[in-house]
XYZ file of C-alpha atoms in Angstrom:
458
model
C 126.364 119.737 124.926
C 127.119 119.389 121.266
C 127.511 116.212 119.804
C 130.492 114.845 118.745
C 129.481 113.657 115.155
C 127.231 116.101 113.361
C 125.290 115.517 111.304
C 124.748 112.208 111.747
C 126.434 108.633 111.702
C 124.906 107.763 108.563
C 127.418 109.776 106.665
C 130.038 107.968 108.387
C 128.170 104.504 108.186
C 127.829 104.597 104.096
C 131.432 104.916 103.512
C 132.237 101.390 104.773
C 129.938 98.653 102.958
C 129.994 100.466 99.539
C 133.558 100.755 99.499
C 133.632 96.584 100.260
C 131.112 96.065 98.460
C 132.420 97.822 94.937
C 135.997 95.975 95.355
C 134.856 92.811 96.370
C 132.145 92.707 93.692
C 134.423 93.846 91.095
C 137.320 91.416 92.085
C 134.613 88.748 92.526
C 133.627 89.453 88.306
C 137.165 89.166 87.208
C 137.890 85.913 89.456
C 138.530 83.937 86.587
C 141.554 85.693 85.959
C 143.023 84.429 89.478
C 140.458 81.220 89.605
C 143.137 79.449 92.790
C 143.923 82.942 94.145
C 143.062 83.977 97.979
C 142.342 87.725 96.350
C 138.916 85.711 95.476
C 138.501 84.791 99.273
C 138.984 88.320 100.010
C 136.664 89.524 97.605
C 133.987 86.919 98.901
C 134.590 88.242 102.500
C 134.442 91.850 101.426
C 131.185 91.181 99.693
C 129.227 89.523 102.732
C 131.159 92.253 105.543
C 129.824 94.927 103.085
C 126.270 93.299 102.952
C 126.146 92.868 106.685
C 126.956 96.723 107.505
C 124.906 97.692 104.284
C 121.998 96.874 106.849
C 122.326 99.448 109.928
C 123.834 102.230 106.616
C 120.033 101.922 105.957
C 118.759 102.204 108.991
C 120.544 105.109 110.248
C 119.250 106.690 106.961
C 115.664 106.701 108.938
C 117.372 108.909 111.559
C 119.483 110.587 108.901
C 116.193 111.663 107.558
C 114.516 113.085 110.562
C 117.929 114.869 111.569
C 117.562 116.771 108.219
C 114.184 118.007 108.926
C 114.429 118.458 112.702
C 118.064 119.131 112.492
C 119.863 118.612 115.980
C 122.633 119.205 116.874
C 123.370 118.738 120.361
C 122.297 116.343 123.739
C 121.286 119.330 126.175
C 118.087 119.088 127.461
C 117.333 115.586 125.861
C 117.426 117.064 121.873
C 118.635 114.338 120.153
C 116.093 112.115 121.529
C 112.729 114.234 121.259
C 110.478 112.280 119.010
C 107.076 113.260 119.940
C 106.040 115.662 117.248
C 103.738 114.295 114.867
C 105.036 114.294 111.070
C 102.202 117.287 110.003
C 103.388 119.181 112.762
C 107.245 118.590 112.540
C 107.004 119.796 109.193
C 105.031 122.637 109.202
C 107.152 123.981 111.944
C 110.496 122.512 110.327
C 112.983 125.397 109.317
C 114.364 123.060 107.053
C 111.157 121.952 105.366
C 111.075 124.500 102.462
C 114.084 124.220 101.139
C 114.010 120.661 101.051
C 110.434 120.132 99.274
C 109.946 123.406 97.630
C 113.503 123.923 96.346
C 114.842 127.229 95.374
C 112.022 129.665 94.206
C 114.827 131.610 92.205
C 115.749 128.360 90.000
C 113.380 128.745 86.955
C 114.404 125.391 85.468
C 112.504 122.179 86.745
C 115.094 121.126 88.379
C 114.153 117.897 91.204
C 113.727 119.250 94.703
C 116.021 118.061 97.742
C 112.963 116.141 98.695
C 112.441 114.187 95.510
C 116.162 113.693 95.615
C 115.888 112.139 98.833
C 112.963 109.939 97.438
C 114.798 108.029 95.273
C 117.975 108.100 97.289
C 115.766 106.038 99.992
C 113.797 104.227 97.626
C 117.000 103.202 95.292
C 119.279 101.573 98.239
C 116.522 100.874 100.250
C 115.965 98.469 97.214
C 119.315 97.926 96.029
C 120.279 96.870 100.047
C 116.996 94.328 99.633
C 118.756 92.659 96.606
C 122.359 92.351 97.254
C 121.232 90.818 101.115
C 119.181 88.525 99.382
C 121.783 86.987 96.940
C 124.134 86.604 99.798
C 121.817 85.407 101.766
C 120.927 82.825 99.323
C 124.313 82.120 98.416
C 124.886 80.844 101.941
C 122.013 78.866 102.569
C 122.274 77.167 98.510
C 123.795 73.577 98.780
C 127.456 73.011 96.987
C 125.403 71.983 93.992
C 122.858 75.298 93.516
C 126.077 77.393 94.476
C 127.071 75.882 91.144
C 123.949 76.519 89.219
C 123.455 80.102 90.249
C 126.502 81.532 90.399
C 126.481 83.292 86.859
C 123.150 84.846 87.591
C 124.131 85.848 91.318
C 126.735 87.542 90.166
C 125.202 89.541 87.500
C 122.335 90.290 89.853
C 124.602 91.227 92.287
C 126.222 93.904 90.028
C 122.983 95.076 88.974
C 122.405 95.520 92.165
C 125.469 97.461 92.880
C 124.868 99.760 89.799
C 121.284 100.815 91.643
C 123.578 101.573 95.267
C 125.513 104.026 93.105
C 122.795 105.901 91.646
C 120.846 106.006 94.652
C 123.839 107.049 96.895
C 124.339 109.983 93.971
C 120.555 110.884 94.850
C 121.786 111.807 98.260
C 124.720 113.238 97.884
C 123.374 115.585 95.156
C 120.377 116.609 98.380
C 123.694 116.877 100.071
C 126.119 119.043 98.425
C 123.633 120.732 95.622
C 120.724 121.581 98.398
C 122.788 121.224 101.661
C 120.414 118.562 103.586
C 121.772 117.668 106.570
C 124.330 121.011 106.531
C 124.028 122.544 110.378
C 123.115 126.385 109.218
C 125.378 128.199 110.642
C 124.318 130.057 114.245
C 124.956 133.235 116.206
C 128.137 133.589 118.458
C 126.173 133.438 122.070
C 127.694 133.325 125.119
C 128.655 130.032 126.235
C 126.539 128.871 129.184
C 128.450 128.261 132.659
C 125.968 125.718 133.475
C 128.681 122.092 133.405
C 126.069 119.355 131.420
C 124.988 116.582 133.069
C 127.712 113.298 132.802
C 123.967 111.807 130.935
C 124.544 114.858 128.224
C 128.460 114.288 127.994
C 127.398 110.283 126.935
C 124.743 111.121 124.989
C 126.848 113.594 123.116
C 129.346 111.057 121.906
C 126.780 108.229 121.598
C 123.358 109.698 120.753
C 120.659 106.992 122.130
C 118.850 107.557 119.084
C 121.053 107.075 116.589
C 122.580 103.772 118.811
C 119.103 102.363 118.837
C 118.236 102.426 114.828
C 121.973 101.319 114.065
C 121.959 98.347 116.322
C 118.558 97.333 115.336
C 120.017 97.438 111.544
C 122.744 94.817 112.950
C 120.422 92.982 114.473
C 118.201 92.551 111.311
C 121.631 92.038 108.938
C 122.955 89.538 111.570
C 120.158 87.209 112.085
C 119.638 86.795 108.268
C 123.109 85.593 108.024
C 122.310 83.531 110.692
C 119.146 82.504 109.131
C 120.890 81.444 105.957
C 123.554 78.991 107.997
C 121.057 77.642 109.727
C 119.066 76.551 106.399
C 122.516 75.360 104.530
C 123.043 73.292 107.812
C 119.712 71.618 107.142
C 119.713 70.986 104.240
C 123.397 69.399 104.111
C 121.783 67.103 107.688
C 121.091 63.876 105.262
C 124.413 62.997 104.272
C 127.569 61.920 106.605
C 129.366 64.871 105.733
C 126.499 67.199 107.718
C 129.560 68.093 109.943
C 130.745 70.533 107.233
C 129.980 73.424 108.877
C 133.541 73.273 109.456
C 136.656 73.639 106.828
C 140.087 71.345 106.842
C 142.899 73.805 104.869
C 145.221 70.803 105.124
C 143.074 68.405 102.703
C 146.121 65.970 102.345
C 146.140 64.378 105.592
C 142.821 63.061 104.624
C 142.638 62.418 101.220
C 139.103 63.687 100.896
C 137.826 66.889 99.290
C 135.268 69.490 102.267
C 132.801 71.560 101.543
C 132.736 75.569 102.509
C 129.569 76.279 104.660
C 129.679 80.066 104.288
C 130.476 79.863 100.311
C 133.305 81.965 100.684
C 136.294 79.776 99.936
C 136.425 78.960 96.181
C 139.364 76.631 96.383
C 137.389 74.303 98.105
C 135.518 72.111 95.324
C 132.369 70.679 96.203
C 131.748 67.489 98.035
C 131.197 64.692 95.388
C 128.122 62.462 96.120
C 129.016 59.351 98.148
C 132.585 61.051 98.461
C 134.054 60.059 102.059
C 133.758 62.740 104.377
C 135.798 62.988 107.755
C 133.552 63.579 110.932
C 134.147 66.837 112.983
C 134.287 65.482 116.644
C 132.827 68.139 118.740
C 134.196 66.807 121.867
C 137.669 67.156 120.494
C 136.980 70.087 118.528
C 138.823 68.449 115.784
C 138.004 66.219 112.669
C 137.939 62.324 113.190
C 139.451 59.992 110.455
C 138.373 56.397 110.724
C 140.616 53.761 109.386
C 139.951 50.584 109.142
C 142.665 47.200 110.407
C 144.203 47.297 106.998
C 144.923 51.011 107.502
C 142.172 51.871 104.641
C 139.902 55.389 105.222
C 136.616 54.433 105.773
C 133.688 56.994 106.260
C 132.541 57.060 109.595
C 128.856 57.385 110.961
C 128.036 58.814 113.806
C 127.347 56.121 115.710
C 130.579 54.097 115.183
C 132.517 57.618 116.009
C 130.612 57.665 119.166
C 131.134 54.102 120.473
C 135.094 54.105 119.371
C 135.413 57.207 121.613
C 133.974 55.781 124.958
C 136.095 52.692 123.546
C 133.231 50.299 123.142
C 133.949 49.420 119.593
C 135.050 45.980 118.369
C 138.666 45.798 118.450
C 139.726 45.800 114.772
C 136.883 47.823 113.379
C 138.204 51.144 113.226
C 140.111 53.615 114.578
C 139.223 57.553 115.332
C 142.674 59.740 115.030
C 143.331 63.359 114.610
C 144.859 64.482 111.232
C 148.295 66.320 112.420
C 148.841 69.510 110.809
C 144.924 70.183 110.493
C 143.452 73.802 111.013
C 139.498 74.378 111.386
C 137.255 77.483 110.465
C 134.537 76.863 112.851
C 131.122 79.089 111.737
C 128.535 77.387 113.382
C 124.870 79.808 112.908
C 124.356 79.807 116.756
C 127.572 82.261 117.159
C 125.516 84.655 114.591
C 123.010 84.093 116.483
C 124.446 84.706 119.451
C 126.103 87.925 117.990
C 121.785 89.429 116.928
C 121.247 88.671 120.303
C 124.042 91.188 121.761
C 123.032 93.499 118.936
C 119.130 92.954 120.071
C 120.514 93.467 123.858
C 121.888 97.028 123.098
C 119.320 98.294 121.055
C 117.048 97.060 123.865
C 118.956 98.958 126.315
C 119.484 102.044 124.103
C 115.338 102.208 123.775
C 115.398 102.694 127.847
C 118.046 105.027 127.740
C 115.300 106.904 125.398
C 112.309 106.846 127.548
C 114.706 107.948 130.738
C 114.679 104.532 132.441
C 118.263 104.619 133.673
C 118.143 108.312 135.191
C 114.790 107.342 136.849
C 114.436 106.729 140.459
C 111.916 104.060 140.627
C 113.255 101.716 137.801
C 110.271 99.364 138.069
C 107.397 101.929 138.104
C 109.328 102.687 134.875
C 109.373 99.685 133.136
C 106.224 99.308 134.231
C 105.152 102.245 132.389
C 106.850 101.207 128.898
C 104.731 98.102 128.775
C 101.167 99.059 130.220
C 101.212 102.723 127.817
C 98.035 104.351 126.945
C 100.195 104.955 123.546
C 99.402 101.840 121.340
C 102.651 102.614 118.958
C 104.561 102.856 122.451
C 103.586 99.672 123.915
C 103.739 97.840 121.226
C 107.314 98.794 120.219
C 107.927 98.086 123.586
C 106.514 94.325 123.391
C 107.923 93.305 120.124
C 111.217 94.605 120.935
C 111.524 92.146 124.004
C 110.475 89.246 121.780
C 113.240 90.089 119.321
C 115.591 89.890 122.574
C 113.988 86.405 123.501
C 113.558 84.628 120.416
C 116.956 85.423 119.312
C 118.685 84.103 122.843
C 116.231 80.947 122.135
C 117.838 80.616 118.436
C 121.189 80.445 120.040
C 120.797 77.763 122.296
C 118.223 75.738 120.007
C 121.193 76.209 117.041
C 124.292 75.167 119.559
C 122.191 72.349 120.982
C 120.262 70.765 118.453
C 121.434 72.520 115.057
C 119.147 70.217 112.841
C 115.771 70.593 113.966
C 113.856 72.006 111.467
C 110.877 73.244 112.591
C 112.083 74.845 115.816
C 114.418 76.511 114.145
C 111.982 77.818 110.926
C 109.277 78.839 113.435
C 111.727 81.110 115.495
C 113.727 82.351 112.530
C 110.505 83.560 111.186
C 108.822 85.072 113.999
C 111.687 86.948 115.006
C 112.321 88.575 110.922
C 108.324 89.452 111.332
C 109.209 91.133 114.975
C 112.439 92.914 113.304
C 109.999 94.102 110.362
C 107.208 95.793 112.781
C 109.838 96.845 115.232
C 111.700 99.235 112.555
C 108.295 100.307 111.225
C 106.757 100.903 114.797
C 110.151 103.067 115.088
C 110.081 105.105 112.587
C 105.727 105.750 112.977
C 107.024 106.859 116.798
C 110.160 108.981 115.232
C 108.244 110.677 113.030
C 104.661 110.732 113.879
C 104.957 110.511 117.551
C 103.502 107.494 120.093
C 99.753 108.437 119.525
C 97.877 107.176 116.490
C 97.704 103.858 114.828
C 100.143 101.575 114.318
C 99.653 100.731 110.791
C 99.461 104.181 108.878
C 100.841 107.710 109.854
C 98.670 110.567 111.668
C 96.104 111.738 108.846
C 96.501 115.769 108.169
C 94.416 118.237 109.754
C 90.980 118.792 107.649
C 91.690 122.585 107.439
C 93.902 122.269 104.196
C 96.084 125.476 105.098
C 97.044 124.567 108.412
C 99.947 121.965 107.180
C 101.835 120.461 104.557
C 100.395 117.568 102.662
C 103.340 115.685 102.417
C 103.956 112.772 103.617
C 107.711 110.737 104.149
């Protein structure tokens, strides 16, 4: 069966983060003509929504790029999810390979080929993506006070940054519409076949496994770094009362104090002065606690005297815990991003047995057990790391919603599971285009008889 979206979602996946991206950068770099405007809140929210899809645009490039030399075009007889052919092989016996790294023998200027085209297409967002993830990245984890101090050079970084996106994403479409990488050639009217597909061809027609698997994996990566970065700004603000500021009052009056924005996205809200009173977020309320004082006076309150006023221990004419009326809370704790890798991990996960046939086998378990004791090293391995991913991002989430502060815990699993994302995407693509056999740190070497294949190498 055909599939629904041909070539490939990556033409459909671009569209979305560079059109955010360019507004809210651009809206972002003329802020201070609307400096107490909500168009800048839009702008900040367009900017980190654009970075976070930026991530699986990429990855579905990697598939992009095999669909243009292998190109495929439907489900039937498990096509779109055939990735055994070593990268010598698949491009010697590639219909697509000439014109995409010889060019067009009748040109006689020296005009770049489709496959140096696609070069720096890859190499200029693959970059560009890099930076701009970074900044925001950095931007969310930065206290109030480095928010301040690297602002001017995030932002001019950041449209750098965007200026490299645009020239690589004119790389690609010039391989596009000047070469026609990734056209479908057109085919010979045959017959159509009375055999009905299978309901497994209908699904993966409309949802290609492979395609599922390297997008979801890109979420997964773009997710946990935002994560990541919520997670450090939480740690970092731990030492002062006003920790609790993961969470943002809009009605500042009914407490007299000025909050801090977590996420950085909000810049109405002013930064927290030092020793500034700071109301207390009550997590058993869900709310903020203001303590007062007998005279009626806000005080600050600690943790401690929050906790023994609400199970009513306190000394009667201390202080006071009440809920500001008219108060409305922005709650972005990191566990929920965490939480949110972990589905993405979860469906990539699943989408890699939907691959290697596990739901249309019969024995399930002889199956799995297959996928992790394979006399393919690239295979096992991919199969390994990808369940750690799974693990240590379910472990992030609880550790974050339980115990949000500790340090180490939280460093140690943040960083394992980046390295695991890292060797699962390049264990991916070694299996996508080189096949399961061979090493897992370097690509199939060419066969010593110089004539029998290209010497090219992705």
């Amino acid at each position: 069966m055909r599939e629904y979206i041909t070539p490939n979602w990556h033409a459909v996946l671009i569209h979305a983060p560079l059109g955010l991206l360019s507004v809210g950068v651009i809206m972002e770099f003329f802020g201070f003509l609307w400096r107490r405007s909500t168009a800048r809140v839009a702008a900040r929210w367009m900017i980190l929504v654009g970075a976070v899809l930026l991530v699986p645009a990429a990855t579905s490039g990697i598939y992009a790029y095999f669909d243009a030399i292998k190109v495929v075009t439907s489900s039937k007889h498990g096509e779109n999810t055939d990735f055994g052919t070593k990268w010598q092989s698949l491009v010697k016996e590639s219909d697509t390979a000439p014109r995409i790294y010889e060019g067009d023998p009748k040109l006689k200027t020296q005009e770049e080929t489709a496959g140096e085209m696609l070069k720096h297409h890859m190499w200029m967002n693959s970059f560009a993506t890099g930076i701009i993830f970074l900044i925001v990245v950095v931007w969310i984890a930065s206290s109030d006070r480095w928010r301040r101090r690297l602002y001017l050079p995030a932002l001019l970084i950041l449209l750098a940054s965007k200026g490299l996106l645009i020239a690589g994403t004119h790389h690609g479409g010039q391989a596009v519409y000047r070469w026609g990488v990734g056209l479908e050639p057109p085919d010979p009217v045959t017959a159509a076949s009375a055999a009905e597909p299978r309901r497994e061809e209908v699904l993966a027609a409309y949802i290609p496994p492979g395609q599922l698997h390297v997008t979801m994996a890109g979420f997964t990566l773009s997710l946990a770094l935002v994560a990541l970065a919520l997670s450090i700004h939480a740690m970092w603000q731990s030492e002062s009362p006003g920790d609790e500021q993961w969470y943002r009052d809009h009605d500042t009056s009914a407490i007299g104090d000025e909050t801090t924005d977590a996420v950085g996205l909000n810049p109405d809200v002013p930064a927290t002065a030092p020793g500034a009173r700071a109301p207390y977020f009550d997590a058993q309320r869900d709310a903020y606690a203001v303590a007062t004082n007998a005279e009626g006076a806000t005080v600050a309150p600690t943790i401690a005297t929050v906790a023994t006023t609400r199970a009513g221990a306190g000394a009667p004419g201390t202080i006071t815990v009440t809920v500001p009326s008219g108060s409305h809370m922005v709650k972005v704790p990191s566990s929920r991003f965490w939480l949110l890798s972990f589905l993405c991990a979860l469906v990539a996960f699943a989408s890699g047995l939907w691959i290697v046939g596990f739901f249309s086998s019969a024995d399930k378990v002889g199956s799995l057990k297959r996928l992790f004791t394979s006399d393919y090293l690239r295979h096992e391995a991919h199969a390994y790391v990808g369940s750690a991913i799974l693990l240590l991002s379910l472990l992030l989430a609880i550790v974050t919603l339980a115990a949000r502060r500790a340090r180490i815990v939280i460093s140690v699993l943040a960083v394992l599971l980046l390295a695991s994302i890292g060797a699962e995407i390049w264990l991916g693509i070694l299996m996508m285009f080189d096949g399961p056999k061979g090493a897992w740190n370097r690509f199939n070497p060419p066969s010593k008889k110089k004539d029998e294949t290209r010497l090219i190498v992705p």
